[in-house]
Amino acid sequence: MAVSRPVGAASTAGLVRDDAEALESAARFAERFAAGAAERDRERRIPYAELDALSASGLLGITVPRGHGGAEVSARTLVEVFRRLATADPNIAQIPQSHFVYINVLRENGTAQQRQFFFAEVLAGKRFGNAQSEAGSRTVQEIETRLVSTVDGDFILQGTKAYSTGALLAHWIPVLAKDDRDRLQVAYVPRDAPGLTVVDDWAGMGQRTTASGTVQLDQVRVPADRVVPHHLTFDRPQLHGALAQALHAAIDVGIAGGALSDAVEFVRTRSRPWGEANVSTAAEDPLTIQRFGELAVRLRAAEALLDSAGAAIDAARADLTAESAGAASIAVAAAKVFADGVAVELSSALFEVSGTRSSLAEANLHRHWRNARTHTLHDPVRWKIQHIGRYVLGGTLPPRHGQI
C-alpha cells in the first residue's frame, strides 16, 4: 500500500459558457485521452495530469448554477460529456463522477454561504473526491463512520472508507457519515486536513487507474459550516439518485462504445479473414459484417436510452413532483440495466470478431472487458429491474435513495 502524493492546488480555471461548449470540450479531451488509455492501464499510471487538464478547462464546473457564474448545463448534456470521456478512457470518466454528485448535494441542501464558497472553489478548478462506501459494514448501504459534535459546535469525524474514487486526486473530500442522531450528513473536508489519510490501495482487475482506494479518518475536525444535511435529500422528491446513476450508465455506455471502436480498428487493420469466407480482408467477411451490425444496434439502443434518461431528469427538474422524480429514476434505471449488459457484451464480443491476435497482452484490448466487468459491479441492476417491474405493473414509485 502507498499513501498518495499531495494534489497540487488549483488557482484558476477556464469557464465553459454553455452546453454546446461543454460538448465540444468533452470531444477534444476524449480524442486526447484515448491515445494513452491502453498504456495508462498497462502501467497503472494515475491520470494526475489529465485531471488537472480537465480542471483547468472549466469542464468540471459545468453544473454550477448560473447564479453562481457557472454554465448549469442540462443533465442530458452532462451524461453525454461522461459518455464521450468514457469512450476514450472510462477510468478518467469515473474519477469525477462523485465530484458532480457532491456539487449536486450542495445545490440541493447547502446553505447560501456554503454554495457561494464551494461553487467558487469548483469554478477555480478545485475537485471533490468522495469518502462514501465502507467495506466492513453488514450491507453496502450501512454507514458506520461517525460525525460527533463537540462542545464548541464543530464536529469530529472517525471511520474508514473504501472504494473512495477521486479522493486521491481531490482538493476536497466529501465524507458520508452519521451524526449523533443517526442522521446522514456530508462533511466537506480538505484533502490535507490533519487526521485524514488517502491510501492508494485499489487493486481491482479493471478501472485500474481510478485510484479507488481507502480513506482513513482519525479524529478529523470539521467546522459546522462544512457539514451539509444529506438526510433531507430523501425526505422529498429528489433527483440525487437518478443523476448519480445516470453518470454511471454513461460510463458503461462509453465502455461499450470504446470496445466497438477498437474492434472496428482491429478487424480493419490486423485480423485475417476466415478461409471459407473467400474474401480478401476480415472486414469483408459477411458473418463478421453481420455481427458488427448486431453490436452496433445494441450500442445505439444503449445510447438512445441514456439520452432519454438525461432528458427525463431535465423534465423532472423543471417540474419536480413525486411522480416526475419517480419517472426520471425509472428512465435512468432502464438505461443503466441495458448499459450494464451492453458494456459486458461488446467488450467480450470484441475478441469474437477480432480473432486470436486480439487477445495478446501487447494489444491490451482486454482492458475493455476488465473495465466493464468491474464498473458494472457498482450496484446490482437486478434490483433496478424489480423497481421497473413494480412501476410498470402497479405504478409503484421507486424508493428514495442514491442507487436509483
Tab-separated table of C-alpha atoms in Angstrom:
chain	number	residue	atom	x	y	z
A	1	MET	CA	0.000	0.000	0.000
A	2	ALA	CA	1.109	3.529	-0.713
A	3	VAL	CA	-0.046	6.808	0.755
A	4	SER	CA	-0.877	9.156	-2.078
A	5	ARG	CA	1.134	12.192	-3.044
A	6	PRO	CA	-0.327	15.671	-2.431
A	7	VAL	CA	-2.568	17.157	-5.072
A	8	GLY	CA	-1.388	20.453	-6.478
A	9	ALA	CA	-3.593	23.403	-5.652
A	10	ALA	CA	-5.720	24.735	-8.487
A	11	SER	CA	-5.935	28.519	-8.509
A	12	THR	CA	-7.527	29.378	-11.845
A	13	ALA	CA	-9.643	27.615	-14.399
A	14	GLY	CA	-11.331	28.408	-17.664
A	15	LEU	CA	-15.046	28.938	-17.869
A	16	VAL	CA	-17.318	26.791	-20.010
A	17	ARG	CA	-20.200	29.041	-21.016
A	18	ASP	CA	-22.935	26.695	-22.256
A	19	ASP	CA	-23.971	23.181	-23.237
A	20	ALA	CA	-22.510	23.365	-26.731
A	21	GLU	CA	-19.115	24.410	-25.408
A	22	ALA	CA	-19.198	21.610	-22.815
A	23	LEU	CA	-19.816	19.008	-25.529
A	24	GLU	CA	-17.073	20.428	-27.740
A	25	SER	CA	-14.617	20.391	-24.848
A	26	ALA	CA	-15.521	16.800	-23.978
A	27	ALA	CA	-14.947	15.737	-27.586
A	28	ARG	CA	-11.489	17.346	-27.623
A	29	PHE	CA	-10.474	15.730	-24.355
A	30	ALA	CA	-11.828	12.351	-25.470
A	31	GLU	CA	-9.603	12.413	-28.535
A	32	ARG	CA	-6.637	13.393	-26.387
A	33	PHE	CA	-7.244	10.808	-23.651
A	34	ALA	CA	-7.926	7.885	-25.974
A	35	ALA	CA	-4.347	7.890	-27.242
A	36	GLY	CA	-2.833	6.932	-23.888
A	37	ALA	CA	-5.625	4.853	-22.350
A	38	ALA	CA	-4.096	1.428	-23.013
A	39	GLU	CA	-0.684	2.482	-21.729
A	40	ARG	CA	-2.080	4.098	-18.578
A	41	ASP	CA	-3.986	0.910	-17.818
A	42	ARG	CA	-0.976	-1.315	-18.506
A	43	GLU	CA	1.296	0.693	-16.247
A	44	ARG	CA	-1.431	1.597	-13.731
A	45	ARG	CA	-0.483	5.236	-14.141
A	46	ILE	CA	-2.817	7.522	-12.195
A	47	PRO	CA	-4.031	10.336	-14.504
A	48	TYR	CA	-2.926	13.327	-12.440
A	49	ALA	CA	-2.086	15.447	-15.484
A	50	GLU	CA	-5.295	14.513	-17.263
A	51	LEU	CA	-7.480	15.518	-14.309
A	52	ASP	CA	-5.539	18.750	-13.914
A	53	ALA	CA	-6.260	19.487	-17.576
A	54	LEU	CA	-9.976	18.865	-17.077
A	55	SER	CA	-9.970	21.179	-14.067
A	56	ALA	CA	-8.089	23.908	-15.909
A	57	SER	CA	-10.513	23.749	-18.832
A	58	GLY	CA	-13.537	24.511	-16.667
A	59	LEU	CA	-15.264	21.289	-17.720
A	60	LEU	CA	-15.566	20.121	-14.116
A	61	GLY	CA	-17.577	23.229	-13.236
A	62	ILE	CA	-20.304	22.915	-15.860
A	63	THR	CA	-23.123	22.118	-13.415
A	64	VAL	CA	-22.518	25.111	-11.155
A	65	PRO	CA	-25.714	27.213	-11.268
A	66	ARG	CA	-25.773	30.279	-13.498
A	67	GLY	CA	-26.472	32.459	-10.493
A	68	HIS	CA	-23.032	31.494	-9.182
A	69	GLY	CA	-21.256	32.011	-12.502
A	70	GLY	CA	-21.489	28.501	-13.945
A	71	ALA	CA	-22.993	27.142	-17.150
A	72	GLU	CA	-25.605	24.994	-15.335
A	73	VAL	CA	-25.722	22.553	-18.242
A	74	SER	CA	-28.595	20.127	-18.615
A	75	ALA	CA	-28.439	16.580	-17.307
A	76	ARG	CA	-28.733	15.448	-20.913
A	77	THR	CA	-25.519	17.318	-21.728
A	78	LEU	CA	-23.754	16.100	-18.602
A	79	VAL	CA	-24.361	12.414	-19.341
A	80	GLU	CA	-23.181	12.941	-22.917
A	81	VAL	CA	-19.989	14.555	-21.620
A	82	PHE	CA	-19.405	11.477	-19.466
A	83	ARG	CA	-20.198	9.107	-22.328
A	84	ARG	CA	-17.658	10.799	-24.578
A	85	LEU	CA	-14.935	10.764	-21.948
A	86	ALA	CA	-15.677	7.142	-21.023
A	87	THR	CA	-15.480	6.030	-24.649
A	88	ALA	CA	-11.898	7.282	-24.603
A	89	ASP	CA	-10.949	6.221	-21.055
A	90	PRO	CA	-13.614	5.117	-18.546
A	91	ASN	CA	-11.114	5.448	-15.703
A	92	ILE	CA	-10.824	9.176	-16.280
A	93	ALA	CA	-14.603	9.429	-16.638
A	94	GLN	CA	-15.264	7.642	-13.359
A	95	ILE	CA	-12.956	9.822	-11.269
A	96	PRO	CA	-15.141	12.990	-11.404
A	97	GLN	CA	-18.446	11.125	-11.084
A	98	SER	CA	-18.579	11.849	-7.356
A	99	HIS	CA	-17.369	15.391	-7.989
A	100	PHE	CA	-20.596	16.163	-9.837
A	101	VAL	CA	-22.725	14.228	-7.362
A	102	TYR	CA	-21.434	16.310	-4.461
A	103	ILE	CA	-21.854	19.540	-6.374
A	104	ASN	CA	-25.484	18.475	-6.594
A	105	VAL	CA	-25.633	17.774	-2.839
A	106	LEU	CA	-24.646	21.389	-2.234
A	107	ARG	CA	-27.162	22.578	-4.798
A	108	GLU	CA	-29.940	20.683	-3.035
A	109	ASN	CA	-29.163	21.184	0.659
A	110	GLY	CA	-26.251	23.565	1.093
A	111	THR	CA	-26.800	26.923	2.743
A	112	ALA	CA	-26.399	30.079	0.698
A	113	GLN	CA	-22.975	30.609	2.256
A	114	GLN	CA	-21.897	27.021	1.556
A	115	ARG	CA	-22.999	27.233	-2.041
A	116	GLN	CA	-21.240	30.551	-2.543
A	117	PHE	CA	-17.973	29.240	-1.108
A	118	PHE	CA	-17.868	25.805	-2.691
A	119	PHE	CA	-19.172	26.779	-6.118
A	120	ALA	CA	-16.392	29.376	-6.251
A	121	GLU	CA	-13.926	26.623	-5.349
A	122	VAL	CA	-15.221	24.433	-8.183
A	123	LEU	CA	-15.077	27.249	-10.721
A	124	ALA	CA	-11.486	27.888	-9.625
A	125	GLY	CA	-10.635	24.312	-10.601
A	126	LYS	CA	-10.892	22.547	-7.262
A	127	ARG	CA	-12.083	18.921	-7.329
A	128	PHE	CA	-14.335	16.929	-4.990
A	129	GLY	CA	-13.500	13.299	-4.331
A	130	ASN	CA	-15.576	11.044	-2.125
A	131	ALA	CA	-15.383	9.005	1.048
A	132	GLN	CA	-18.695	7.253	0.871
A	133	SER	CA	-18.665	3.453	0.811
A	134	GLU	CA	-17.417	1.216	3.602
A	135	ALA	CA	-16.058	-2.304	3.351
A	136	GLY	CA	-16.788	-3.616	6.840
A	137	SER	CA	-20.482	-2.869	7.328
A	138	ARG	CA	-23.229	-5.517	7.149
A	139	THR	CA	-24.617	-4.144	3.883
A	140	VAL	CA	-23.266	-1.715	1.300
A	141	GLN	CA	-25.839	0.897	2.314
A	142	GLU	CA	-24.935	0.958	6.016
A	143	ILE	CA	-22.685	3.764	7.232
A	144	GLU	CA	-20.625	3.355	10.389
A	145	THR	CA	-18.422	6.442	10.133
A	146	ARG	CA	-19.445	8.894	12.843
A	147	LEU	CA	-19.683	12.681	12.888
A	148	VAL	CA	-19.613	13.572	16.579
A	149	SER	CA	-20.495	17.055	17.795
A	150	THR	CA	-18.122	18.916	20.098
A	151	VAL	CA	-18.809	21.406	22.878
A	152	ASP	CA	-17.727	24.308	20.672
A	153	GLY	CA	-20.237	23.459	17.926
A	154	ASP	CA	-17.875	21.800	15.462
A	155	PHE	CA	-17.580	18.066	14.677
A	156	ILE	CA	-15.114	15.196	14.782
A	157	LEU	CA	-15.012	12.521	12.063
A	158	GLN	CA	-13.936	8.957	12.821
A	159	GLY	CA	-14.034	5.981	10.465
A	160	THR	CA	-12.611	4.207	7.445
A	161	LYS	CA	-13.898	4.437	3.881
A	162	ALA	CA	-13.297	2.093	0.936
A	163	TYR	CA	-13.652	2.445	-2.854
A	164	SER	CA	-13.071	6.190	-2.496
A	165	THR	CA	-12.847	7.034	-6.186
A	166	GLY	CA	-11.482	10.518	-6.775
A	167	ALA	CA	-10.135	11.028	-3.259
A	168	LEU	CA	-6.552	10.532	-4.408
A	169	LEU	CA	-6.843	13.453	-6.840
A	170	ALA	CA	-9.185	15.665	-4.829
A	171	HIS	CA	-8.801	19.033	-3.152
A	172	TRP	CA	-11.925	18.455	-1.042
A	173	ILE	CA	-13.215	15.064	0.127
A	174	PRO	CA	-16.935	14.875	0.930
A	175	VAL	CA	-17.380	12.277	3.679
A	176	LEU	CA	-20.670	10.458	4.233
A	177	ALA	CA	-21.257	9.952	7.950
A	178	LYS	CA	-23.946	9.566	10.612
A	179	ASP	CA	-24.344	12.253	13.271
A	180	ASP	CA	-25.254	11.937	16.965
A	181	ARG	CA	-28.912	11.457	15.993
A	182	ASP	CA	-28.061	8.816	13.367
A	183	ARG	CA	-28.872	11.193	10.512
A	184	LEU	CA	-26.942	11.121	7.243
A	185	GLN	CA	-24.599	14.068	6.784
A	186	VAL	CA	-21.915	15.047	4.264
A	187	ALA	CA	-18.797	16.684	5.697
A	188	TYR	CA	-16.649	18.526	3.147
A	189	VAL	CA	-13.081	18.019	4.347
A	190	PRO	CA	-9.880	19.495	2.848
A	191	ARG	CA	-7.646	16.829	1.411
A	192	ASP	CA	-4.774	17.930	3.656
A	193	ALA	CA	-6.835	18.012	6.888
A	194	PRO	CA	-4.979	16.632	9.952
A	195	GLY	CA	-6.041	13.043	10.619
A	196	LEU	CA	-7.196	12.364	7.034
A	197	THR	CA	-5.125	9.881	5.040
A	198	VAL	CA	-5.751	8.678	1.496
A	199	VAL	CA	-4.203	5.291	0.751
A	200	ASP	CA	-3.628	4.199	-2.843
A	201	ASP	CA	-4.519	0.533	-2.352
A	202	TRP	CA	-7.076	-0.066	-5.116
A	203	ALA	CA	-6.250	-3.416	-6.755
A	204	GLY	CA	-9.252	-4.156	-8.957
A	205	MET	CA	-8.782	-6.082	-12.184
A	206	GLY	CA	-10.452	-3.246	-14.085
A	207	GLN	CA	-10.811	0.532	-13.769
A	208	ARG	CA	-7.242	0.226	-12.562
A	209	THR	CA	-6.349	3.921	-12.654
A	210	THR	CA	-9.406	5.289	-10.848
A	211	ALA	CA	-7.392	5.117	-7.606
A	212	SER	CA	-10.473	3.965	-5.724
A	213	GLY	CA	-8.571	3.378	-2.518
A	214	THR	CA	-9.062	3.813	1.218
A	215	VAL	CA	-9.687	6.998	3.210
A	216	GLN	CA	-8.783	6.827	6.890
A	217	LEU	CA	-10.380	9.373	9.233
A	218	ASP	CA	-8.755	9.659	12.647
A	219	GLN	CA	-10.284	12.384	14.803
A	220	VAL	CA	-10.666	14.748	11.853
A	221	ARG	CA	-12.028	18.097	12.960
A	222	VAL	CA	-14.773	19.606	10.775
A	223	PRO	CA	-16.219	23.122	11.204
A	224	ALA	CA	-20.015	23.220	11.389
A	225	ASP	CA	-20.240	25.288	8.206
A	226	ARG	CA	-18.645	22.433	6.223
A	227	VAL	CA	-21.455	19.961	7.031
A	228	VAL	CA	-24.496	19.501	4.761
A	229	PRO	CA	-27.660	17.645	5.964
A	230	HIS	CA	-27.831	14.966	3.285
A	231	HIS	CA	-30.688	13.171	5.056
A	232	LEU	CA	-33.019	15.959	3.954
A	233	THR	CA	-32.443	14.947	0.336
A	234	PHE	CA	-34.584	11.861	0.726
A	235	ASP	CA	-37.403	13.465	2.684
A	236	ARG	CA	-38.852	14.923	-0.510
A	237	PRO	CA	-38.973	14.185	-4.252
A	238	GLN	CA	-35.381	14.185	-5.411
A	239	LEU	CA	-33.124	13.558	-8.407
A	240	HIS	CA	-29.938	12.838	-6.461
A	241	GLY	CA	-30.011	9.099	-7.123
A	242	ALA	CA	-31.137	9.477	-10.732
A	243	LEU	CA	-28.295	11.852	-11.567
A	244	ALA	CA	-25.657	9.714	-9.846
A	245	GLN	CA	-26.864	6.580	-11.588
A	246	ALA	CA	-27.146	8.287	-14.987
A	247	LEU	CA	-23.445	9.134	-14.813
A	248	HIS	CA	-22.622	5.500	-14.058
A	249	ALA	CA	-24.781	4.429	-17.002
A	250	ALA	CA	-22.907	6.889	-19.220
A	251	ILE	CA	-19.614	5.299	-18.210
A	252	ASP	CA	-20.947	1.842	-19.119
A	253	VAL	CA	-22.210	3.057	-22.499
A	254	GLY	CA	-18.834	4.683	-23.077
A	255	ILE	CA	-17.023	1.422	-22.332
A	256	ALA	CA	-19.213	-0.333	-24.882
A	257	GLY	CA	-18.533	2.348	-27.477
A	258	GLY	CA	-14.796	2.230	-26.890
A	259	ALA	CA	-14.776	-1.554	-27.236
A	260	LEU	CA	-16.686	-1.445	-30.522
A	261	SER	CA	-14.423	1.293	-31.889
A	262	ASP	CA	-11.290	-0.710	-31.089
A	263	ALA	CA	-12.853	-3.843	-32.579
A	264	VAL	CA	-13.539	-1.974	-35.833
A	265	GLU	CA	-9.950	-0.734	-35.990
A	266	PHE	CA	-8.502	-4.162	-35.203
A	267	VAL	CA	-10.603	-6.016	-37.779
A	268	ARG	CA	-9.794	-3.448	-40.444
A	269	THR	CA	-6.049	-3.470	-39.824
A	270	ARG	CA	-4.942	-6.705	-38.158
A	271	SER	CA	-7.495	-9.525	-38.330
A	272	ARG	CA	-7.295	-12.217	-41.011
A	273	PRO	CA	-10.379	-13.464	-42.842
A	274	TRP	CA	-11.649	-16.993	-42.290
A	275	GLY	CA	-10.715	-19.164	-45.289
A	276	GLU	CA	-14.259	-20.299	-46.030
A	277	ALA	CA	-15.396	-16.699	-46.461
A	278	ASN	CA	-13.366	-16.497	-49.691
A	279	VAL	CA	-12.690	-12.762	-49.233
A	280	SER	CA	-9.519	-10.680	-49.195
A	281	THR	CA	-9.912	-9.000	-45.793
A	282	ALA	CA	-11.603	-9.761	-42.490
A	283	ALA	CA	-13.781	-6.676	-42.883
A	284	GLU	CA	-15.347	-8.262	-45.973
A	285	ASP	CA	-16.400	-11.475	-44.210
A	286	PRO	CA	-20.230	-11.493	-44.365
A	287	LEU	CA	-20.566	-13.181	-40.973
A	288	THR	CA	-18.277	-10.610	-39.395
A	289	ILE	CA	-20.278	-7.829	-41.038
A	290	GLN	CA	-23.458	-9.361	-39.634
A	291	ARG	CA	-22.058	-9.446	-36.117
A	292	PHE	CA	-20.857	-5.856	-36.279
A	293	GLY	CA	-24.314	-4.824	-37.395
A	294	GLU	CA	-25.874	-6.578	-34.414
A	295	LEU	CA	-23.408	-4.972	-31.992
A	296	ALA	CA	-23.917	-1.522	-33.497
A	297	VAL	CA	-27.677	-1.825	-32.960
A	298	ARG	CA	-27.121	-2.743	-29.308
A	299	LEU	CA	-24.828	0.237	-28.803
A	300	ARG	CA	-27.259	2.636	-30.480
A	301	ALA	CA	-30.048	1.393	-28.258
A	302	ALA	CA	-27.902	1.964	-25.163
A	303	GLU	CA	-27.024	5.479	-26.333
A	304	ALA	CA	-30.689	6.264	-27.005
A	305	LEU	CA	-31.768	5.043	-23.554
A	306	LEU	CA	-29.022	7.107	-21.959
A	307	ASP	CA	-30.086	10.242	-23.802
A	308	SER	CA	-33.700	9.582	-22.837
A	309	ALA	CA	-32.668	9.218	-19.192
A	310	GLY	CA	-30.898	12.585	-19.256
A	311	ALA	CA	-33.948	14.202	-20.820
A	312	ALA	CA	-36.181	12.649	-18.132
A	313	ILE	CA	-34.025	14.171	-15.376
A	314	ASP	CA	-34.256	17.573	-17.043
A	315	ALA	CA	-38.020	17.287	-17.393
A	316	ALA	CA	-38.402	16.327	-13.732
A	317	ARG	CA	-36.128	19.148	-12.609
A	318	ALA	CA	-38.347	21.625	-14.473
A	319	ASP	CA	-41.447	20.380	-12.615
A	320	LEU	CA	-40.359	18.316	-9.642
A	321	THR	CA	-43.047	16.145	-8.069
A	322	ALA	CA	-43.030	12.662	-6.597
A	323	GLU	CA	-44.338	11.364	-9.920
A	324	SER	CA	-41.865	13.187	-12.151
A	325	ALA	CA	-38.937	12.260	-9.907
A	326	GLY	CA	-40.056	8.617	-9.922
A	327	ALA	CA	-40.409	8.614	-13.703
A	328	ALA	CA	-36.889	10.016	-14.060
A	329	SER	CA	-35.471	7.376	-11.734
A	330	ILE	CA	-37.180	4.625	-13.739
A	331	ALA	CA	-35.857	6.056	-17.021
A	332	VAL	CA	-32.343	6.090	-15.578
A	333	ALA	CA	-32.767	2.576	-14.177
A	334	ALA	CA	-33.782	1.290	-17.624
A	335	ALA	CA	-30.741	2.939	-19.184
A	336	LYS	CA	-28.436	1.517	-16.508
A	337	VAL	CA	-29.822	-2.013	-16.813
A	338	PHE	CA	-29.365	-2.032	-20.573
A	339	ALA	CA	-25.960	-0.334	-20.465
A	340	ASP	CA	-24.716	-2.849	-17.904
A	341	GLY	CA	-25.352	-5.770	-20.255
A	342	VAL	CA	-24.173	-3.984	-23.386
A	343	ALA	CA	-20.845	-2.963	-21.833
A	344	VAL	CA	-20.030	-6.550	-20.882
A	345	GLU	CA	-21.396	-7.957	-24.155
A	346	LEU	CA	-19.489	-5.656	-26.506
A	347	SER	CA	-16.233	-5.800	-24.568
A	348	SER	CA	-16.402	-9.599	-24.837
A	349	ALA	CA	-17.618	-9.692	-28.463
A	350	LEU	CA	-14.549	-7.631	-29.370
A	351	PHE	CA	-12.494	-10.845	-29.230
A	352	GLU	CA	-15.128	-12.865	-31.051
A	353	VAL	CA	-14.991	-10.611	-34.128
A	354	SER	CA	-11.278	-9.781	-33.955
A	355	GLY	CA	-9.761	-13.235	-33.557
A	356	THR	CA	-6.899	-14.713	-31.564
A	357	ARG	CA	-4.476	-11.850	-32.132
A	358	SER	CA	-6.749	-9.528	-30.203
A	359	SER	CA	-6.124	-11.498	-27.013
A	360	LEU	CA	-2.402	-10.779	-26.988
A	361	ALA	CA	-1.228	-8.777	-23.979
A	362	GLU	CA	0.533	-6.275	-26.207
A	363	ALA	CA	-2.816	-5.067	-27.572
A	364	ASN	CA	-4.329	-4.703	-24.078
A	365	LEU	CA	-7.806	-4.918	-25.560
A	366	HIS	CA	-8.907	-6.979	-22.590
A	367	ARG	CA	-8.931	-3.730	-20.600
A	368	HIS	CA	-12.377	-3.018	-22.066
A	369	TRP	CA	-13.818	-6.240	-20.609
A	370	ARG	CA	-11.988	-5.753	-17.301
A	371	ASN	CA	-13.304	-2.203	-17.075
A	372	ALA	CA	-16.855	-3.253	-17.957
A	373	ARG	CA	-16.919	-6.182	-15.591
A	374	THR	CA	-15.523	-4.095	-12.729
A	375	HIS	CA	-17.579	-0.941	-13.178
A	376	THR	CA	-20.883	-2.779	-13.654
A	377	LEU	CA	-20.445	-4.264	-10.166
A	378	HIS	CA	-21.064	-0.807	-8.710
A	379	ASP	CA	-24.651	-1.710	-7.749
A	380	PRO	CA	-26.845	-4.651	-8.796
A	381	VAL	CA	-29.089	-3.986	-11.782
A	382	ARG	CA	-31.347	-6.879	-10.745
A	383	TRP	CA	-32.829	-4.581	-8.098
A	384	LYS	CA	-33.398	-1.891	-10.692
A	385	ILE	CA	-35.348	-4.423	-12.752
A	386	GLN	CA	-37.512	-5.093	-9.698
A	387	HIS	CA	-38.302	-1.396	-9.340
A	388	ILE	CA	-39.032	-1.070	-13.060
A	389	GLY	CA	-41.397	-4.040	-12.908
A	390	ARG	CA	-43.285	-2.671	-9.908
A	391	TYR	CA	-43.583	0.710	-11.601
A	392	VAL	CA	-44.923	-0.796	-14.829
A	393	LEU	CA	-47.357	-3.212	-13.190
A	394	GLY	CA	-48.691	-1.142	-10.328
A	395	GLY	CA	-47.409	2.391	-10.725
A	396	THR	CA	-45.271	1.951	-7.608
A	397	LEU	CA	-42.734	4.757	-7.332
A	398	PRO	CA	-39.147	3.672	-6.695
A	399	PRO	CA	-37.597	4.191	-3.254
A	400	ARG	CA	-35.794	7.417	-2.458
A	401	HIS	CA	-32.094	6.659	-2.147
A	402	GLY	CA	-28.869	7.198	-4.046
A	403	GLN	CA	-28.925	3.993	-6.101
A	404	ILE	CA	-31.939	4.702	-8.301
